[in-house]
Each structure stands twice: as C-alpha cells, then as structure tokens.
Short mmCIF file of C-alpha atoms and ligand atoms in Angstrom, two decimals:
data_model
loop_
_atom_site.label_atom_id
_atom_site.label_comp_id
_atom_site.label_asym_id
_atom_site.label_seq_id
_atom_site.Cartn_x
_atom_site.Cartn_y
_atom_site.Cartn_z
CA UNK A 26 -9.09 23.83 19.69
CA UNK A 27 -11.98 24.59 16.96
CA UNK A 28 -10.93 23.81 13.54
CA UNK A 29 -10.88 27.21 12.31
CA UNK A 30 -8.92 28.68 15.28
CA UNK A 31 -7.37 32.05 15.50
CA UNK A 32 -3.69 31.96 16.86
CA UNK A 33 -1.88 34.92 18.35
CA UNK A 34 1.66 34.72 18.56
CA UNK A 35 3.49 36.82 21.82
CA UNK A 36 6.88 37.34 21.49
CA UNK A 37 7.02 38.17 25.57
CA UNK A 38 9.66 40.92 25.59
CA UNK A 39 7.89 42.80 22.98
CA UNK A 40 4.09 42.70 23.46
CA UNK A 41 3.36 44.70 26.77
CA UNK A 42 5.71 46.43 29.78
CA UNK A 43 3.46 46.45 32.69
CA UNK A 44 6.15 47.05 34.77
CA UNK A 45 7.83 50.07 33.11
CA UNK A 46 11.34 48.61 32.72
CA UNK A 47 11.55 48.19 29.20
CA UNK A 48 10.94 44.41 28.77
CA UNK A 49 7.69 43.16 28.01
CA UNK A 50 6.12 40.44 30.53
CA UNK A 51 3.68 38.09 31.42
CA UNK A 52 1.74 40.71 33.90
CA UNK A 53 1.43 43.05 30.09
CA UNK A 54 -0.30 40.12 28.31
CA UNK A 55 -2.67 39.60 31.10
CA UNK A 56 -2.88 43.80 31.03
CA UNK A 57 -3.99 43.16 27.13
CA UNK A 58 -6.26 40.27 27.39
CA UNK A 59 -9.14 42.61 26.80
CA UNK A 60 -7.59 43.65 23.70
CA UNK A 61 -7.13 40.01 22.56
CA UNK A 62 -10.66 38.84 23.22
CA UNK A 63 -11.75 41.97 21.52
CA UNK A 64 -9.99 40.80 18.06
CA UNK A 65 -11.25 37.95 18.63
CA UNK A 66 -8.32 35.56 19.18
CA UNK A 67 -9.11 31.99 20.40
CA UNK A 68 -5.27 30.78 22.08
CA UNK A 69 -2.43 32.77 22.47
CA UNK A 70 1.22 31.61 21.75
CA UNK A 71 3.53 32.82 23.82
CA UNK A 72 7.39 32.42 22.85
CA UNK A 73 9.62 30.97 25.55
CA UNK A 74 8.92 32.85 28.87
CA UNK A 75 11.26 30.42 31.10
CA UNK A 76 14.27 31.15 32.94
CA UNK A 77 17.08 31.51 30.14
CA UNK A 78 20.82 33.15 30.21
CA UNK A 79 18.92 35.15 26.92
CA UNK A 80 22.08 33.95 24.55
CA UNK A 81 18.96 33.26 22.01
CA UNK A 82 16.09 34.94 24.30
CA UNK A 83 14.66 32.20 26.01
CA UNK A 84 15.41 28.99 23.18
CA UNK A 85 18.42 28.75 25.34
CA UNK A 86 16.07 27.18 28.46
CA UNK A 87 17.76 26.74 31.82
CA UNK A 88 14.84 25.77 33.81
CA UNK A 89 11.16 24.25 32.24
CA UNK A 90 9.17 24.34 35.31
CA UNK A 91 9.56 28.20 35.73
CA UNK A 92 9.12 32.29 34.62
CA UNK A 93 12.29 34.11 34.19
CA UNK A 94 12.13 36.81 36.39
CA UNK A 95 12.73 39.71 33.52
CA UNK A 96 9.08 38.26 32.62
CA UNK A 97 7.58 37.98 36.00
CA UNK A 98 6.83 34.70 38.53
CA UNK A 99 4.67 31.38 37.59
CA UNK A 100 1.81 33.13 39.78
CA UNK A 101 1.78 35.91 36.88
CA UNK A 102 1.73 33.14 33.95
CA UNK A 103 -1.33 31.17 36.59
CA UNK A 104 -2.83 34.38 36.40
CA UNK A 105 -2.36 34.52 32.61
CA UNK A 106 -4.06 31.12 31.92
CA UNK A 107 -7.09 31.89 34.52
CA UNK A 108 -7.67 35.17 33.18
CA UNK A 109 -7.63 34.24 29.49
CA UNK A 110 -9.94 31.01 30.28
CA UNK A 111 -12.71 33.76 31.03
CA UNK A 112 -12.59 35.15 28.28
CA UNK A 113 -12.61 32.32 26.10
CA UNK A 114 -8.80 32.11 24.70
CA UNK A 115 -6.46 29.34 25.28
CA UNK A 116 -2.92 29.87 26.22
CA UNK A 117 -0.09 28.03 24.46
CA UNK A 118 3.50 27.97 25.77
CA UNK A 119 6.67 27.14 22.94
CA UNK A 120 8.26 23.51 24.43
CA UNK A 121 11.88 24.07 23.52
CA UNK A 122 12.84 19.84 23.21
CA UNK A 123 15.62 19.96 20.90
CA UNK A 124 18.45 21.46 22.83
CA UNK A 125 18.34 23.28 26.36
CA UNK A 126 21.05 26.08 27.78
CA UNK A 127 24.77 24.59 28.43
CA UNK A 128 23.44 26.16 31.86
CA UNK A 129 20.86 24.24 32.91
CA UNK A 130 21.60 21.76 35.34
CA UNK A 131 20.95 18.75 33.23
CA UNK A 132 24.43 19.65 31.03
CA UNK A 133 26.59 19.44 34.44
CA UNK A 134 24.59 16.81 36.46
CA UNK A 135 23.19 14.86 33.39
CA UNK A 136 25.85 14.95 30.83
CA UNK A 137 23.93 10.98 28.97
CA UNK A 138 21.15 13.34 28.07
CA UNK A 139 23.38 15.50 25.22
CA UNK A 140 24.87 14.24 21.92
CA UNK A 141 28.58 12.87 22.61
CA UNK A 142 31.70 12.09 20.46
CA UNK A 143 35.25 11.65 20.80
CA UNK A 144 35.80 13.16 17.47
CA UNK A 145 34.33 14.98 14.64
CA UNK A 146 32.01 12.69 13.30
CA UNK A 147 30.53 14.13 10.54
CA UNK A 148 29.75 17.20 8.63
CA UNK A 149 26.96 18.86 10.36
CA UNK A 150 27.20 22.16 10.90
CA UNK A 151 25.33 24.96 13.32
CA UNK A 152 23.17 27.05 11.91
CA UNK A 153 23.90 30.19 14.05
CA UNK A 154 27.75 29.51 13.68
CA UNK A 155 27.53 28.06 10.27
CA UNK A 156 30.82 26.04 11.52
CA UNK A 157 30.90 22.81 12.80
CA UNK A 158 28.09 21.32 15.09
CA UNK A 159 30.34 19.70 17.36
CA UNK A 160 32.11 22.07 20.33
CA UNK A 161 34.84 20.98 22.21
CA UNK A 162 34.15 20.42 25.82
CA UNK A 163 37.68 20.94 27.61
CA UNK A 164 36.55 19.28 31.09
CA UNK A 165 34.71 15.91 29.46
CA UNK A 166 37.58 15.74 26.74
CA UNK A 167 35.07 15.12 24.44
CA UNK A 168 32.49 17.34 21.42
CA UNK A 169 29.24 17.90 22.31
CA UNK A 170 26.47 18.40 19.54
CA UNK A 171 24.62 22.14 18.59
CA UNK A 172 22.46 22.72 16.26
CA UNK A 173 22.41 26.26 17.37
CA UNK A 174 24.55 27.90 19.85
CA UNK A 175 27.67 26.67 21.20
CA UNK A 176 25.36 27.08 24.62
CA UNK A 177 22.76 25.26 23.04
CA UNK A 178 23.89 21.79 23.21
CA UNK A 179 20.89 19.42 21.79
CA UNK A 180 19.34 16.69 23.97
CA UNK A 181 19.93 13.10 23.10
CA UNK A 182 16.26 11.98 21.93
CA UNK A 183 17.41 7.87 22.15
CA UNK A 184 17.71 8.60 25.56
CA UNK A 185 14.93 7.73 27.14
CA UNK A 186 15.20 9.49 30.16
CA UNK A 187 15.23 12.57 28.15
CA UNK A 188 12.01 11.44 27.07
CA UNK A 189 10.48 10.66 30.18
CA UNK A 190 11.77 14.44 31.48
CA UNK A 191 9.45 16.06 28.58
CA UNK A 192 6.79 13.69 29.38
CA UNK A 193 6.80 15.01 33.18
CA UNK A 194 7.87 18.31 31.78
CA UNK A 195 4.46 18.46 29.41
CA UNK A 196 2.80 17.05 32.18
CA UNK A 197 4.03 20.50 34.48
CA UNK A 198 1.71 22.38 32.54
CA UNK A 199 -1.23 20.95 31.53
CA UNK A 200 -1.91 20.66 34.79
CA UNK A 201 -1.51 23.93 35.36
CA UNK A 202 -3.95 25.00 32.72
CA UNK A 203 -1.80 24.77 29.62
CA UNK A 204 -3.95 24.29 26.23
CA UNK A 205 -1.19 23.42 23.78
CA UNK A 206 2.42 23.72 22.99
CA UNK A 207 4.26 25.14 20.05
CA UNK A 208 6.95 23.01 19.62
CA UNK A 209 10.28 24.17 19.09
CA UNK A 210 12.39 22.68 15.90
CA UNK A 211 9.81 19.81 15.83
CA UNK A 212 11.59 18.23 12.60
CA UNK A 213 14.98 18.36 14.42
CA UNK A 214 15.23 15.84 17.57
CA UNK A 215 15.94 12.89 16.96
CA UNK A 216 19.21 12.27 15.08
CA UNK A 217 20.63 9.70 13.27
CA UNK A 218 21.62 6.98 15.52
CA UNK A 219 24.97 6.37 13.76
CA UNK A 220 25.74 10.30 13.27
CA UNK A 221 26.28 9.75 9.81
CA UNK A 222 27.34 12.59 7.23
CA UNK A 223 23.95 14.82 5.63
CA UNK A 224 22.01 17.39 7.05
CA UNK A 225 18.91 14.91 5.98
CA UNK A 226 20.84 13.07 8.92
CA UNK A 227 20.43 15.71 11.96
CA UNK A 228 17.11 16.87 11.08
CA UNK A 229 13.95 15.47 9.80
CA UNK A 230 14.65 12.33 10.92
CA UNK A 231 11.55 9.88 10.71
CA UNK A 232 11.96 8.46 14.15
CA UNK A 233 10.62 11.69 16.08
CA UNK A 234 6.62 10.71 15.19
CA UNK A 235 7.07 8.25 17.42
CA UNK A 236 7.98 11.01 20.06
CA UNK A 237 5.26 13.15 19.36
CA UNK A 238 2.74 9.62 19.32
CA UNK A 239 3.75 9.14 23.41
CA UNK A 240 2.99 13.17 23.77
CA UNK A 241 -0.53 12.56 22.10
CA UNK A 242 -1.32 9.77 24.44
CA UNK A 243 -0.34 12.39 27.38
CA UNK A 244 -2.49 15.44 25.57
CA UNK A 245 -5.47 12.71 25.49
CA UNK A 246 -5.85 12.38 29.03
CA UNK A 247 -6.86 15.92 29.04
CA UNK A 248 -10.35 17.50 28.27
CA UNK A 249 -10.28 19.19 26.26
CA UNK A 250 -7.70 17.65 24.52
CA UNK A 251 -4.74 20.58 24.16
CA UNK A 252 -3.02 20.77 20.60
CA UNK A 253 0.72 19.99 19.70
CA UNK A 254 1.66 22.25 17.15
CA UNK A 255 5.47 22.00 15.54
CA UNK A 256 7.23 24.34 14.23
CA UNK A 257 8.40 22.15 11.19
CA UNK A 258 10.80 23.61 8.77
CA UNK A 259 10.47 21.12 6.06
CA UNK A 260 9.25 21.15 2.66
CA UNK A 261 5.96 21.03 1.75
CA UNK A 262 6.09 17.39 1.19
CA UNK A 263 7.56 16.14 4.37
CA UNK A 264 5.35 18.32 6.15
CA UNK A 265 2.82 15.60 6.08
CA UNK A 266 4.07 12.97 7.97
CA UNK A 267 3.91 15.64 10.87
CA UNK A 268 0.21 15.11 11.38
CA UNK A 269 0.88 11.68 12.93
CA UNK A 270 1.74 12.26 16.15
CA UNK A 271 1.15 16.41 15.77
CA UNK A 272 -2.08 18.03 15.17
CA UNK A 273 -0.80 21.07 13.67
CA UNK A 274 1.96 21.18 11.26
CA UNK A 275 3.39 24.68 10.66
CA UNK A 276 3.41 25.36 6.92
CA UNK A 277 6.60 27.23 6.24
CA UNK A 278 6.68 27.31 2.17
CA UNK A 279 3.67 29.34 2.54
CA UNK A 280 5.29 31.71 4.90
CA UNK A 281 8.27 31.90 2.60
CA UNK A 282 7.04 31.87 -0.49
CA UNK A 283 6.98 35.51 -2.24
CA UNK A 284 3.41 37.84 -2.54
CA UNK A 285 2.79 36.44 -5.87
CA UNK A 286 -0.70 34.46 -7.18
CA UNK A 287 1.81 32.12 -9.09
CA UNK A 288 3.58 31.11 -6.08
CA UNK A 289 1.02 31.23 -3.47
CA UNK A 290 -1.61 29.64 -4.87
CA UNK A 291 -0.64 26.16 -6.15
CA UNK A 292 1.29 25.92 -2.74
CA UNK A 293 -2.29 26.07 -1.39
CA UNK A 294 -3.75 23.58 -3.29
CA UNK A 295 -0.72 21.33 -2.89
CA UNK A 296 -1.06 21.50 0.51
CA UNK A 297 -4.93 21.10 0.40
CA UNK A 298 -3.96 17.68 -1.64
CA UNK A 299 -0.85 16.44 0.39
CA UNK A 300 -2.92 16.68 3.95
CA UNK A 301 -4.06 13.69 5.18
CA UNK A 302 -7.92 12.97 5.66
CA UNK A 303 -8.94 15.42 8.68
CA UNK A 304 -5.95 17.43 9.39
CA UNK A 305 -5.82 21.13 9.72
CA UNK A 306 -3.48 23.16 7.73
CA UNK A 307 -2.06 26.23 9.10
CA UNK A 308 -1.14 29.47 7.50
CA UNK A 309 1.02 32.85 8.51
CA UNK A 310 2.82 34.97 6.85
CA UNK A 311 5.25 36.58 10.03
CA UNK A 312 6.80 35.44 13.16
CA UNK A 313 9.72 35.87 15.27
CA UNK A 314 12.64 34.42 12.85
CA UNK A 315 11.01 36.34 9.88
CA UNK A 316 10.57 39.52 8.17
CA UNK A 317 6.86 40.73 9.33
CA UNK A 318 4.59 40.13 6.45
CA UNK A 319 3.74 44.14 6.65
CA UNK A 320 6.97 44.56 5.56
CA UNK A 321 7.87 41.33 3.39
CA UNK A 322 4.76 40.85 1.45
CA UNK A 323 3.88 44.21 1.72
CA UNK A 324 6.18 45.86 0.32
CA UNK A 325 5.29 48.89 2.40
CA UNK A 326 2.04 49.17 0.72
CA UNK A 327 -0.56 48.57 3.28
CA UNK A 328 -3.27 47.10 0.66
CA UNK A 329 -1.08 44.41 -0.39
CA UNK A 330 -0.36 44.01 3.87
CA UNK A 331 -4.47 43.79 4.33
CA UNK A 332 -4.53 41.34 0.99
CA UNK A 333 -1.88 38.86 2.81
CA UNK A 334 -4.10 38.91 6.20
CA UNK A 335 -6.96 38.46 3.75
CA UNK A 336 -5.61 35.14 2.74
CA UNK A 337 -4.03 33.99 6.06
CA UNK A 338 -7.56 34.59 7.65
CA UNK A 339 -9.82 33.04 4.82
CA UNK A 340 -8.17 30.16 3.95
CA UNK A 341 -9.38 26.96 5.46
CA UNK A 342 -8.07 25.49 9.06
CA UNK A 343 -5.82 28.24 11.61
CA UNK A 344 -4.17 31.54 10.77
CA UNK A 345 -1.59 32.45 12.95
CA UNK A 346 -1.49 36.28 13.24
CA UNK A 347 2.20 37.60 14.64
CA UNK A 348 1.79 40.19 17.34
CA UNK A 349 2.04 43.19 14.58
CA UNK A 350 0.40 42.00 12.14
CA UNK A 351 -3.21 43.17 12.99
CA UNK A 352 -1.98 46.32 12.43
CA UNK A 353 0.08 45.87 9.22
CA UNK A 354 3.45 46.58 11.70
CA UNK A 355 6.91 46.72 9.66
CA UNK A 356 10.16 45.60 10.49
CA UNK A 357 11.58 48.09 12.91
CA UNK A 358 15.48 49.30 12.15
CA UNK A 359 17.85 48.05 14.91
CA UNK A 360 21.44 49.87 14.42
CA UNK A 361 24.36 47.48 14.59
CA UNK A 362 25.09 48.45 17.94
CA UNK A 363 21.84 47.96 19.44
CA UNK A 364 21.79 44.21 17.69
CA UNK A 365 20.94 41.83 19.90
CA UNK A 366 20.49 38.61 18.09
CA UNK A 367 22.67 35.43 18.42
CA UNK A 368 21.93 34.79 14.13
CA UNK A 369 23.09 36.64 11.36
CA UNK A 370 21.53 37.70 9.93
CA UNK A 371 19.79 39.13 12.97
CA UNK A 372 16.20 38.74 13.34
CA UNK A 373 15.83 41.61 16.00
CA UNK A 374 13.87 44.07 12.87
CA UNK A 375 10.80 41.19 13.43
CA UNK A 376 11.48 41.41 17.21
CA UNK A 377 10.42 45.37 18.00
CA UNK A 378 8.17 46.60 20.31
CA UNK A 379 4.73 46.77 19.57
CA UNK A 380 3.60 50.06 19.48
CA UNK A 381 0.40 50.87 21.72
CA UNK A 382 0.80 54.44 21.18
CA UNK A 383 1.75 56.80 18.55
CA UNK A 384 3.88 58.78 21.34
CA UNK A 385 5.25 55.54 22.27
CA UNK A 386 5.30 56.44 25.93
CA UNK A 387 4.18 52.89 27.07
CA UNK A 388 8.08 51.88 25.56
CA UNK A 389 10.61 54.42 27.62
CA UNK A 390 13.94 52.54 27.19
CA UNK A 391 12.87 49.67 25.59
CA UNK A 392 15.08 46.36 24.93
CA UNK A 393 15.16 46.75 21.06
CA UNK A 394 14.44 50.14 19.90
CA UNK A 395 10.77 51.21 19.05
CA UNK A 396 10.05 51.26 15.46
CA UNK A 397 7.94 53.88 13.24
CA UNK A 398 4.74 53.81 16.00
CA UNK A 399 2.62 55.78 12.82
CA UNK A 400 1.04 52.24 13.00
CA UNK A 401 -0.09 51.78 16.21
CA UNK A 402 -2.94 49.73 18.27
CA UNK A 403 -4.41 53.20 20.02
CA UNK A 404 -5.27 55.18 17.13
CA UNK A 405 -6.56 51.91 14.83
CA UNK A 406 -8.69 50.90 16.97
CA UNK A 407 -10.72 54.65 17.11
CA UNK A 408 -10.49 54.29 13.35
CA UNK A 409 -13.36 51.57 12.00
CA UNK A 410 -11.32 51.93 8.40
CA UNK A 411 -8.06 50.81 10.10
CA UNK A 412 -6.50 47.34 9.18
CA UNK A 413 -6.84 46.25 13.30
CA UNK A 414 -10.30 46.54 12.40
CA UNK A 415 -9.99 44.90 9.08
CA UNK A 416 -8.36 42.01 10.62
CA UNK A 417 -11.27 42.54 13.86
CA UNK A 418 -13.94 42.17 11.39
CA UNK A 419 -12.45 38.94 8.93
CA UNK A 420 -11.65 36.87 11.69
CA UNK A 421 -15.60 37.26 12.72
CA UNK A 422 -16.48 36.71 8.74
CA UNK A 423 -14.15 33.79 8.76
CA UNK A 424 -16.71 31.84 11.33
CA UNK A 425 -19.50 32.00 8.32
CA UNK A 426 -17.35 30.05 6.07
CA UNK A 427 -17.53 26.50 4.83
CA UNK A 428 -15.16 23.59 5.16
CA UNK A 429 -12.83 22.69 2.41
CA UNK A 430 -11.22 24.83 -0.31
CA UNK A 431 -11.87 25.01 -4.32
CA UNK A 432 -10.06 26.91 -6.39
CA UNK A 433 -12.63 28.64 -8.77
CA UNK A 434 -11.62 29.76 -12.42
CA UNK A 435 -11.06 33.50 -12.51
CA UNK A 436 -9.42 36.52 -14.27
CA UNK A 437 -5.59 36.70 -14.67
CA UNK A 438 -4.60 38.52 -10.97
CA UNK A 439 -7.29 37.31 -9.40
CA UNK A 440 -7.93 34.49 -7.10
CA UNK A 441 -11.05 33.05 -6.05
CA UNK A 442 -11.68 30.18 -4.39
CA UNK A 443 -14.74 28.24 -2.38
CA UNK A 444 -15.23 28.28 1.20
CA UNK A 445 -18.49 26.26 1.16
CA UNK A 446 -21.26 28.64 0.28
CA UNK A 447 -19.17 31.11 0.19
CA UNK A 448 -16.91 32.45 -1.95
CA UNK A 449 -13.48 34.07 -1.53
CA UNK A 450 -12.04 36.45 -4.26
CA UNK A 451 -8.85 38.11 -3.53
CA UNK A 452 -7.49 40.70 -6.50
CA UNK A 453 -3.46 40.11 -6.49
CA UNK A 454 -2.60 43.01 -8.83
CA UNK A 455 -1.93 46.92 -8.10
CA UNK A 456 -4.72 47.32 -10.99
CA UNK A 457 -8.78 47.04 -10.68
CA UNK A 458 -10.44 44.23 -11.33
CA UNK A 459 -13.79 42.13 -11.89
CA UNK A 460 -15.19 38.91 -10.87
CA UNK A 461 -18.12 38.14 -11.68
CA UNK A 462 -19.90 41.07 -11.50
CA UNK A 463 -18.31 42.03 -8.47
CA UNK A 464 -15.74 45.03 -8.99
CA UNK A 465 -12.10 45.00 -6.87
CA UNK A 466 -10.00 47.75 -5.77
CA UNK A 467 -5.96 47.12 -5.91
CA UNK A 468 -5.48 44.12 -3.80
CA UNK A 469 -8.74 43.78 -2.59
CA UNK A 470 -10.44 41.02 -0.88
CA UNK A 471 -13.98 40.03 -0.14
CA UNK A 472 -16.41 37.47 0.56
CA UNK A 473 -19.27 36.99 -1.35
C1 NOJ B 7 13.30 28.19 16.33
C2 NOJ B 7 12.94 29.43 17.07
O1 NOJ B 7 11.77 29.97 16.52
C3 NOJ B 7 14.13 30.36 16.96
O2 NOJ B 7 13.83 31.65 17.42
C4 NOJ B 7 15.27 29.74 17.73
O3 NOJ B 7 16.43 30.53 17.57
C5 NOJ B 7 15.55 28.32 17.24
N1 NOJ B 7 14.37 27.54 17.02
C6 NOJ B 7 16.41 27.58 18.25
O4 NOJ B 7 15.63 27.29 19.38
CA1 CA B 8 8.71 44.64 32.23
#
C-alpha cells in the first residue's frame, strides 16, 4: 500500500445490483471497477460479503471461507480481485474476529471458542441491547458473552485455537489475492482474563497487539506485504498503541468531531504528534455506522461537503472516501417500517443505495429505499464542475504533495497548513477570505 493511498469503502448491498434483484453484489463492484480506477482509487474496502443470517448484515459471520449467495459465489469475489489487480487497485475484505453468528458452526460444535460463565459476572453491557452482555443459553445452562447481538456471541481470544482459526482464516485469502483486511472492532478482542467489572475491561484491552503482532508475521510472508487496518474506536490517545502490530489505525475523533476549525484542527496536530515515528494516519469523515459527512459536516450545503473531502484528501497519509461521498451523497430517509437495522439508533440513513442515475432505474425494489438521486454518479461525471470531479481531480493533486504536515499561521477561519512544497489553505467560514494574497470563496480549498 503507498503511503498516501486512496481507500474506497463498499458497503456490498448498496454499491451496484448487477443482477437486478435489489441487493447490491460482488458481480456490481466488478461492473464499476472502471468507475473506480477512473477516480482514481488505489484498494477497495469491501464490508462483510460472507455468508451471514443478516441479523447485523454480514458482522453476524456464519461462514469465513465463503460469499453469501444474496452477494454472489467466491468465483465472483476471484473475479473481483483479478479484475481490480489490472487496473491497479487492491481489494480489502472487513475480518470480523471479535464475535461470529450464534449460527455458525463453531457456536454448536466448538462451544471453548466463546466467552463462558455460570453467572453474571460483571457489568458489561451490549451495545445493540444496551442490557446485559451476558445471554442465557438454556441448553449449556450457562451465559454466553455479546458485545453486540444476542446472535453475536464474541470469540474467546485466550483461546488459542481461536487464534490459530484466524491465522488459517487470514491465510484463506491472501492466497487468494487478498491485499489487506479491515478489521472489525480491532480494540475489542481480547477481554479481561478475570471478567472483571469496567467497560475499560471488555474492550481496549492491551493484550490484543500481541494478536495483531502474529497477523503481521503472516502479512510478511506476502509480497507485497497486504495492510491490517483496525477499525479502533478509541480515543485519540490510545489510538497509538494500535500501530504495533496494525499498520493503519482508524482515527475516529476525527470522524466524530464536529465541522469546526477549533475542533478539527488541533485533533490533527495531536494526532500528527501522538503517531509514532513512520506510521500513517488515516482520515474520513463517513462510513457505514455514521451519518455521511454530506450530510453531517455538511450541513446540506455542498461547499462545506467539498471543504470536508478537501481535508480528508489533503491531509497527510490515507483518506478513506465512503461509497457516497465522491458525490457529496446525504443520508437517505428510511421510514420506521422499512428499518432494517439491528442498533438504535438505526444506521440504515448511511446505508442507502447509491444512486447511479437520477431516474434511479438501476435500483427497482431496492433493500433500503433510494434516497434523493438529485446527486447522482451519471450526471456528475458529464459535469467537470461537479464534486465527483472535485474529488477526481484532488486525489490526482494529492500525489504532488510533500510528506509531513505544518500548521502555518493564518487568518481567523482559515486553515493552512504545509504539505512539503506545497501549501494547503482551506477557508472554514460561510464568508470570503484571504491568505496571502490568494482570495477564497465560502469554504474553499486550494493548493498553492
Ligand atoms: C463495527 C461495524 O462497523 C458495525 O457495522 C457492526 O455492527 C459492529 N462492528 C459489530 O460487528
Ligand atoms: Ca443483486
């Protein structure tokens, strides 16, 4: 992976529907691969795409070694990694380690690989349920541990059969072609040994770098090397540690944090500080469990959209774009009885189809509804002003830029910082402004 890689996140059901039956699937990405190497993407993250009962659309895993046949067969996803490796652009799949579906055959036949107790033994709850984490299994007379789900019980990472699985499981694909994983709760594993009381006990536990160590050794046999990214939802400053077993570390303050040059900006440079020597940060502003930046930082207005993929794409180390985003897509509206979503709130507004077409044809009874398609990929891409060809023509700008970041002294509103010779400047204000001679529209960006 180059240091300044582009990542596109799929969310499978909602990118493409080659087939016509209102589910996206593998056979549509490969259909849009054109259109991905034309924005220039370098990998492509594709959200879970294995067999799965769908109680939280494919986290719930029932089989890691296949393609759930809404999606299509693992000749389609073969075809997927052969086809993209022509033209340049990694795939990535999302490893799903923490928990798996009550139905795959590891929580009948393997029962030692889940979390166990005779009792309640402590206070953790689930974060879909918001009860307790511990579900009552009538047959075994005994609680088993979720995180999630009820029917996502979590794997017991001091198991280490569990970890020899993944290892063959990782293993599965990058022979196959696989260039890197996106790894599901990476902070959330390994838990406390003793099941003590404290959410700082279930999650975030400092014994899971050793985990992701082993998986480095495995990605290091392979050339080139593939990249373990995790999705880490920690703060800022346990973020970190991440980088020693991972070698990207997603950087969820920044995703959270609101549109505002107070906020954003010393989160930058505290994460410029805080990384240790070498590692890549990582910056997006959308994905699958959060409002779409068109709509959260946005605030509707697509300037202030185009100024937030200004950042995420000129910042140093990898932007991940959200499938949407290159067009400034909003949150769709999903009436409560067309929710679909295990959590509540429901996350199914940043789960709508992406619209291809202003007619919306290519979506005929689609599996969330279609959203406003007055943003769609068909009629920006004729348009050389549209914000698909803003984001087009930045991530081919972003290749001139320099290594490191400096924040540079500038107006009140405006932020400007170094990118090697080159020098972002990013107005975060609905007014004009001036840098240095150089005058800025309402949240404008440029290079200079
Ligand atoms: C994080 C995923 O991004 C989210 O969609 C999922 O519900 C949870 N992990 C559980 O797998
Ligand atoms: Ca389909």
């Amino acid at each position: 992976m180059r240091g300044d890689a582009v990542i596109y996140q799929i969310y499978p059901r909602s990118f493409f529907d080659k087939n016509g039956d209102g589910i996206g699937d593998v056979a549509g990405m490969v259909a849009k691969l054109d259109h991905l190497a034309w924005l220039g993407v370098d990998a492509l993250w594709t959200s879970p795409t294995y067999p799965s009962p769908n109680v939280d659309w494919g986290y719930d895993v029932a089989d890691h070694r296949a393609v759930h046949p809404e999606l299509g067969t693992l000749d389609d996803l073969d075809t997927l990694i052969a086809e993209a490796e022509k033209r340049g652009i990694e795939v990535w799949l999302d490893l799903v380690p923490n928990h798996t579906s009550d139905r795959h055959e590891w929580f009948s036949e393997r029962p030692e690989y889940y979390v166990w107790s005779k009792t309640i033994p402590n206070d953790w709850k689930s974060i879909f349920t918001k009860g307790s984490a511990w579900q009552w299994h009538a047959r075994r007379r005994r609680y088993y541990l979720h995180q999630f789900a009820p029917q996502q019980p979590d794997l017991d990472w001091w198991n280490t059969d569990v970890r020899a699985e993944f290892e063959h499981i990782i293993r599965f694909w990058l022979d196959r072609g696989v260039s890197g994983f996106r790894i599901d709760v990476a902070h959330g594993l390994v838990k406390d040994r003793e099941l003590r009381d404290g959410v700082e006990h279930m999650r975030g536990r400092p014994e899971v770098h050793d985990v992701y160590r082993s998986w480095q050794q495995i990605a290091r046999e392979y050339d080139p090397k593939p990249t373990l990214m995790g999705e880490t939802v920690v703060k800022l400053e346990q973020m970190f540690a991440y980088y020693q077993g991972l070698d990207l570390a997603q950087n969820f303050d920044f995703c959270t944090a609101a549109f505002e040059l107070d906020e954003l900006r010393p989160l930058v440079e505290k994460t410029m500080h805080g990384l240790p020597p070498g590692a890549i940060p990582t910056w997006f502003g959308s994905n699958h469990d959060h409002s779409r930046l068109a709509t959260r930082w946005g605030a509707g207005d697509e300037r202030r959209a185009r100024a937030a993929l200004f950042l995420v794409l000129t910042l140093p180390g990898v932007a991940i774009l959200y499938q949407g985003d290159e067009i400034a897509l909003e949150d769709g509206d999903v009436p409560e009885n067309r929710v679909l979503d295990v959590a509540d709130p429901s996350r199914d507004p940043e789960r709508t189809p992406l619209p291809w077409t202003r007619s919306g044809e290519e979506w005929r009874e689609p599996w969330l509804p279609l959203g406003d398609t007055r943003r769609n990929v068909e009629e920006q891409r004729a348009e050389t002003s549209s914000t698909l060809h803003y984001v087009r023509d930045l991530i081919r700008a972003r290749r001139e830029l320099g290594d490191g970041y400096e924040t540079l002294p500038s107006p009140r509103g405006v932020w400007a910082y170094r990118r090697g010779a080159k020098t972002c400047v990013l107005n975060m204000t609905p007014r004009r402004a001036t840098y240095d001679g150089t005058r800025l529209d309402p949240w404008e960006g440029v290079i200079v």
